[in-house]
Tab-separated table of C-alpha atoms and ligand atoms in Angstrom:
chain	number	residue	atom	x	y	z
B	1	UNK	CA	-0.362	0.242	0.258
B	2	UNK	CA	1.175	3.606	-0.958
B	3	UNK	CA	2.671	5.507	2.176
B	4	UNK	CA	1.539	9.397	2.681
B	5	UNK	CA	2.452	11.559	4.806
B	6	UNK	CA	0.327	14.722	5.013
B	7	UNK	CA	1.127	18.183	6.681
B	8	UNK	CA	-1.160	20.176	8.025
B	9	UNK	CA	0.152	23.889	9.110
B	10	UNK	CA	-2.734	24.288	10.905
B	11	UNK	CA	-2.534	28.373	10.861
B	12	UNK	CA	0.981	28.795	9.512
B	13	UNK	CA	2.711	30.030	9.357
B	14	UNK	CA	1.876	33.858	9.509
B	15	UNK	CA	1.908	35.200	5.867
B	16	UNK	CA	2.301	34.986	2.435
B	17	UNK	CA	5.858	34.809	1.661
B	18	UNK	CA	5.972	32.160	5.120
B	19	UNK	CA	4.727	30.425	2.786
B	20	UNK	CA	5.677	31.374	0.050
B	21	UNK	CA	9.500	30.749	1.908
B	22	UNK	CA	7.913	27.216	2.668
B	23	UNK	CA	6.992	25.839	-0.392
B	24	UNK	CA	9.501	26.802	-2.164
B	25	UNK	CA	12.711	25.002	0.448
B	26	UNK	CA	10.094	21.862	0.327
B	27	UNK	CA	10.016	22.127	-3.964
B	28	UNK	CA	14.175	22.390	-4.212
B	29	UNK	CA	15.051	20.508	-1.781
B	30	UNK	CA	12.788	17.505	-3.353
B	31	UNK	CA	14.381	18.515	-6.676
B	32	UNK	CA	17.986	18.225	-5.073
B	33	UNK	CA	17.507	15.188	-3.688
B	34	UNK	CA	15.814	13.356	-7.076
B	35	UNK	CA	18.175	14.553	-8.513
B	36	UNK	CA	20.609	13.237	-6.582
B	37	UNK	CA	18.933	10.048	-6.703
B	38	UNK	CA	20.008	9.546	-3.137
B	39	UNK	CA	16.122	9.341	-1.600
B	40	UNK	CA	11.929	9.620	-2.271
B	41	UNK	CA	10.747	8.428	-4.434
B	42	UNK	CA	7.219	10.117	-4.891
B	43	UNK	CA	6.079	6.692	-5.829
B	44	UNK	CA	5.981	4.746	-2.414
B	45	UNK	CA	5.253	7.918	-0.140
B	46	UNK	CA	2.398	10.262	-1.491
B	47	UNK	CA	2.839	14.146	0.480
B	48	UNK	CA	0.408	15.984	1.189
B	49	UNK	CA	0.416	19.831	2.079
B	50	UNK	CA	-2.314	21.762	4.051
B	51	UNK	CA	-2.471	25.206	4.105
B	52	UNK	CA	-4.377	27.331	5.477
B	53	UNK	CA	-7.526	29.402	3.841
B	54	UNK	CA	-6.028	32.067	2.398
B	55	UNK	CA	-3.453	30.081	1.267
B	56	UNK	CA	-4.493	27.716	-0.940
B	57	UNK	CA	-5.019	28.415	-4.189
B	58	UNK	CA	-1.985	30.043	-4.408
B	59	UNK	CA	-0.522	26.560	-2.355
B	60	UNK	CA	-1.790	24.767	-4.549
B	61	UNK	CA	-0.784	27.254	-7.730
B	62	UNK	CA	2.742	26.505	-6.520
B	63	UNK	CA	2.810	22.094	-6.442
B	64	UNK	CA	0.305	22.670	-9.775
B	65	UNK	CA	2.961	19.931	-12.087
B	66	UNK	CA	4.217	18.737	-9.121
B	67	UNK	CA	4.324	15.319	-6.894
B	68	UNK	CA	2.364	17.093	-3.363
B	69	UNK	CA	-0.730	17.397	-3.408
B	70	UNK	CA	-3.093	20.134	-1.804
B	71	UNK	CA	-5.591	19.789	0.627
B	72	UNK	CA	-8.302	22.596	2.623
B	73	UNK	CA	-7.760	22.457	7.069
B	74	UNK	CA	-11.851	22.307	6.868
B	75	UNK	CA	-15.281	22.736	4.102
B	76	UNK	CA	-18.308	24.630	5.203
B	77	UNK	CA	-20.986	22.923	6.417
B	78	UNK	CA	-23.742	24.337	4.867
B	79	UNK	CA	-23.117	24.720	0.723
B	80	UNK	CA	-21.588	22.442	-1.434
B	81	UNK	CA	-21.620	25.460	-3.357
B	82	UNK	CA	-22.541	28.914	-2.616
B	83	UNK	CA	-24.702	30.485	0.003
B	84	UNK	CA	-25.109	33.308	2.035
B	85	UNK	CA	-23.093	32.189	5.055
B	86	UNK	CA	-20.565	34.001	5.995
B	87	UNK	CA	-17.046	33.475	6.724
B	88	UNK	CA	-17.354	29.699	4.938
B	89	UNK	CA	-15.020	27.763	2.570
B	90	UNK	CA	-18.260	25.954	0.137
B	91	UNK	CA	-16.244	22.554	-1.197
B	92	UNK	CA	-16.760	23.390	-4.773
B	93	UNK	CA	-14.366	27.251	-3.688
B	94	UNK	CA	-11.719	24.747	-2.223
B	95	UNK	CA	-11.804	22.013	-5.145
B	96	UNK	CA	-11.563	25.529	-7.566
B	97	UNK	CA	-9.009	27.372	-5.265
B	98	UNK	CA	-7.203	23.806	-6.727
B	99	UNK	CA	-6.701	21.705	-3.598
B	100	UNK	CA	-8.155	18.072	-4.426
B	101	UNK	CA	-8.437	16.849	-0.731
B	102	UNK	CA	-9.487	18.121	2.981
B	103	UNK	CA	-8.811	17.752	6.313
B	104	UNK	CA	-12.320	16.932	8.416
B	105	UNK	CA	-12.741	16.806	11.593
B	106	UNK	CA	-9.542	17.741	13.228
B	107	UNK	CA	-10.011	17.944	17.066
B	108	UNK	CA	-8.757	21.569	17.462
B	109	UNK	CA	-12.991	21.884	15.309
B	110	UNK	CA	-14.528	19.562	17.509
B	111	UNK	CA	-12.756	21.543	20.113
B	112	UNK	CA	-13.291	24.897	19.022
B	113	UNK	CA	-15.430	25.141	17.119
B	114	UNK	CA	-18.103	22.236	17.647
B	115	UNK	CA	-18.027	20.365	15.730
B	116	UNK	CA	-20.117	17.605	15.689
B	117	UNK	CA	-21.906	14.085	14.406
B	118	UNK	CA	-24.228	16.511	12.003
B	119	UNK	CA	-21.351	18.877	11.001
B	120	UNK	CA	-19.572	17.180	10.052
B	121	UNK	CA	-21.722	13.647	8.238
B	122	UNK	CA	-22.758	17.119	6.175
B	123	UNK	CA	-18.643	18.764	5.721
B	124	UNK	CA	-17.928	14.413	4.477
B	125	UNK	CA	-20.714	14.501	2.243
B	126	UNK	CA	-19.636	17.566	0.233
B	127	UNK	CA	-16.430	17.379	0.085
B	128	UNK	CA	-16.372	13.594	-1.544
B	129	UNK	CA	-19.565	14.384	-3.686
B	130	UNK	CA	-17.848	17.355	-4.725
B	131	UNK	CA	-14.929	15.104	-6.077
B	132	UNK	CA	-12.005	16.234	-2.766
B	133	UNK	CA	-10.465	13.673	-0.386
B	134	UNK	CA	-10.887	13.508	2.408
B	135	UNK	CA	-8.813	13.030	5.162
B	136	UNK	CA	-11.026	11.644	8.081
B	137	UNK	CA	-9.639	13.266	11.688
B	138	UNK	CA	-10.295	10.725	15.153
B	139	UNK	CA	-8.808	10.058	18.768
B	140	UNK	CA	-9.513	10.179	22.413
B	141	UNK	CA	-8.575	12.764	24.665
B	142	UNK	CA	-5.687	12.039	27.391
B	143	UNK	CA	-9.252	11.635	30.107
B	144	UNK	CA	-10.978	8.739	27.181
B	145	UNK	CA	-7.861	6.978	27.046
B	146	UNK	CA	-6.597	7.203	30.623
B	147	UNK	CA	-10.855	4.984	30.985
B	148	UNK	CA	-9.936	3.387	28.130
B	149	UNK	CA	-12.754	4.609	26.757
B	150	UNK	CA	-10.363	4.451	22.699
B	151	UNK	CA	-11.755	2.485	20.822
B	152	UNK	CA	-15.616	2.955	21.673
B	153	UNK	CA	-14.595	6.696	20.674
B	154	UNK	CA	-13.228	6.310	17.460
B	155	UNK	CA	-16.563	4.002	16.998
B	156	UNK	CA	-18.870	6.869	17.578
B	157	UNK	CA	-16.333	9.474	15.705
B	158	UNK	CA	-16.010	7.184	13.541
B	159	UNK	CA	-20.657	6.827	12.925
B	160	UNK	CA	-20.438	9.616	10.646
B	161	UNK	CA	-18.991	7.702	8.022
B	162	UNK	CA	-21.145	4.631	8.207
B	163	UNK	CA	-23.826	6.949	7.361
B	164	UNK	CA	-22.431	8.893	5.121
B	165	UNK	CA	-22.169	4.449	3.455
B	166	UNK	CA	-25.485	4.205	3.824
B	167	UNK	CA	-27.055	7.443	3.113
B	168	UNK	CA	-24.776	8.207	-0.587
B	169	UNK	CA	-23.749	4.066	-1.512
B	170	UNK	CA	-23.497	5.773	-4.672
B	171	UNK	CA	-20.404	7.439	-3.678
B	172	UNK	CA	-18.990	4.012	-1.954
B	173	UNK	CA	-16.932	3.418	-4.545
B	174	UNK	CA	-14.967	5.424	-4.721
B	175	UNK	CA	-13.889	6.282	-1.295
B	176	UNK	CA	-10.911	3.782	-1.492
B	177	UNK	CA	-9.218	6.067	-3.040
B	178	UNK	CA	-11.026	9.724	-1.460
B	179	UNK	CA	-10.889	8.511	1.844
B	180	UNK	CA	-8.257	8.336	4.836
B	181	UNK	CA	-8.783	8.101	8.516
B	182	UNK	CA	-5.948	9.954	10.634
B	183	UNK	CA	-5.843	8.657	13.994
B	184	UNK	CA	-5.150	11.456	16.161
B	185	UNK	CA	-4.608	11.173	20.030
B	186	UNK	CA	-6.249	14.573	21.150
B	187	UNK	CA	-3.378	13.806	24.009
B	188	UNK	CA	-0.745	13.378	21.917
B	189	UNK	CA	-1.036	16.025	19.769
B	190	UNK	CA	1.128	18.399	20.138
B	191	UNK	CA	2.556	17.670	23.496
B	192	UNK	CA	5.643	15.123	22.216
B	193	UNK	CA	3.762	12.345	24.184
B	194	UNK	CA	2.717	9.824	21.582
B	195	UNK	CA	1.542	5.969	22.425
B	196	UNK	CA	3.408	3.235	21.739
B	197	UNK	CA	3.593	1.808	18.300
B	198	UNK	CA	1.597	-1.333	19.137
B	199	UNK	CA	-0.842	0.620	20.909
B	200	UNK	CA	-1.352	2.862	17.757
B	201	UNK	CA	-1.816	-0.885	15.822
B	202	UNK	CA	-3.873	-2.012	17.729
B	203	UNK	CA	-6.033	0.449	17.239
B	204	UNK	CA	-5.379	1.372	13.263
B	205	UNK	CA	-6.351	-2.794	12.963
B	206	UNK	CA	-9.359	-1.990	15.044
B	207	UNK	CA	-10.514	1.196	12.357
B	208	UNK	CA	-9.643	-1.172	8.953
B	209	UNK	CA	-11.829	-3.404	10.859
B	210	UNK	CA	-14.527	-1.676	11.471
B	211	UNK	CA	-14.864	0.568	8.074
B	212	UNK	CA	-13.984	-3.123	6.497
B	213	UNK	CA	-17.177	-4.069	8.174
B	214	UNK	CA	-19.665	-0.813	7.102
B	215	UNK	CA	-20.095	-1.921	3.641
B	216	UNK	CA	-18.758	-5.542	1.415
B	217	UNK	CA	-17.533	-3.812	-1.393
B	218	UNK	CA	-15.293	-1.287	0.689
B	219	UNK	CA	-11.509	-1.381	1.003
B	220	UNK	CA	-9.359	-1.527	3.287
B	221	UNK	CA	-7.837	1.916	4.153
B	222	UNK	CA	-5.464	4.113	4.608
B	223	UNK	CA	-4.927	4.762	8.487
B	224	UNK	CA	-2.828	6.837	9.590
B	225	UNK	CA	-1.338	8.280	12.547
B	226	UNK	CA	-1.153	11.884	14.118
B	227	UNK	CA	0.458	13.008	17.065
B	228	UNK	CA	4.609	14.445	17.405
B	229	UNK	CA	6.005	12.817	14.506
B	230	UNK	CA	9.217	13.495	14.485
B	231	UNK	CA	12.534	13.624	12.320
B	232	UNK	CA	13.553	10.980	15.318
B	233	UNK	CA	9.658	8.219	16.082
B	234	UNK	CA	9.150	8.597	12.151
B	235	UNK	CA	10.910	4.733	11.266
B	236	UNK	CA	9.150	2.805	14.410
B	237	UNK	CA	5.625	4.377	13.394
B	238	UNK	CA	6.558	3.369	9.305
B	239	UNK	CA	7.892	-0.265	10.327
B	240	UNK	CA	4.519	-0.572	11.661
B	241	UNK	CA	2.199	-2.681	8.604
B	242	UNK	CA	-1.213	-0.652	9.985
B	243	UNK	CA	1.237	2.753	10.007
B	244	UNK	CA	0.473	3.332	6.025
B	245	UNK	CA	1.685	7.843	7.160
B	246	UNK	CA	1.164	10.454	9.134
B	247	UNK	CA	-0.691	12.936	9.468
B	248	UNK	CA	2.139	16.037	10.529
B	249	UNK	CA	1.236	19.784	12.495
B	250	UNK	CA	4.990	20.791	14.440
B	251	UNK	CA	7.664	18.599	11.744
B	252	UNK	CA	5.529	19.778	8.551
B	253	UNK	CA	6.786	23.191	8.688
B	254	UNK	CA	10.341	22.128	8.063
B	255	UNK	CA	11.794	20.631	5.516
B	256	UNK	CA	14.294	19.009	6.822
B	257	UNK	CA	11.486	17.126	9.760
B	258	UNK	CA	9.224	16.828	7.210
B	259	UNK	CA	11.610	14.843	4.239
B	260	UNK	CA	13.297	12.572	7.101
B	261	UNK	CA	9.474	11.649	8.159
B	262	UNK	CA	9.152	10.924	4.123
B	263	UNK	CA	11.775	9.478	4.211
B	264	UNK	CA	11.155	6.945	7.107
B	265	UNK	CA	7.288	5.341	5.277
B	266	UNK	CA	9.259	5.885	1.730
B	267	UNK	CA	11.693	3.410	3.177
B	268	UNK	CA	9.018	1.446	5.384
B	269	UNK	CA	7.656	0.434	2.966
B	270	UNK	CA	9.565	-0.032	0.095
P	301	PGA	P1	1.657	17.083	15.763
P	301	PGA	O1	0.137	17.711	15.463
P	301	PGA	O2	2.953	16.438	14.471
P	301	PGA	O3	1.979	19.016	15.431
P	301	PGA	O4	1.118	16.969	17.179
P	301	PGA	C1	0.062	17.070	14.067
P	301	PGA	C2	-1.339	17.106	14.039
P	301	PGA	O5	-2.535	17.579	14.620
P	301	PGA	O6	-2.589	16.697	13.227
């Protein structure tokens, strides 16, 4: 299975100038490494970056023709296209800006924007019907982890996907290519704390089994791990067959660490 390493830039960098610097550095470093033929081959690890909405069109234009995909970090729950929804960006606008994917259900959206099951159901449906791929984020809080509720929490969060499949059966055939699950324990995001590889592996196995159980024709999905992935721990996650890639926050803002993570997955999934 192809690996995925996705950079979630969140509300970074601060200026479009800094976005240009980061992107130029990323593209020139990849070019140099590929020419020297010493490191990653794009065919083994698909890279994607998710800039903030204001930078999405510029980043997508810069990445057009490169091996890196661009993604939004969210889409409006209210409409696939236009409408009177101040402050929102529709799935159609995201696609028109040049993105082919969107992250949805990130724990920071769930926490700071109270994203509910129904909100996420609308978002996922709008994104998929508009032809966008979806990186759907799930994961438990520290208290839920301590209470050993991880799998219950995940099952509840995955019920959004089950409902999409039930209500939009025509989307099923494209889901294996256009749906990625990112398992991100909330307590591991930006904290430097990580679960053991074996814990992540077991949780990923549960996620894969749960989703393939939603519909007979569904193939196994890619399931990524996210939460304090860095250049030092990437190899251990990449070595596990249940971990198909990484959703990377902080370490994606530095080209060196982002590409080190990508190289770890390229090597492991060779
Ligand atoms: P982190 O963030 O890598 O900085 O922990 C991951 C994420 O929030 O997707």
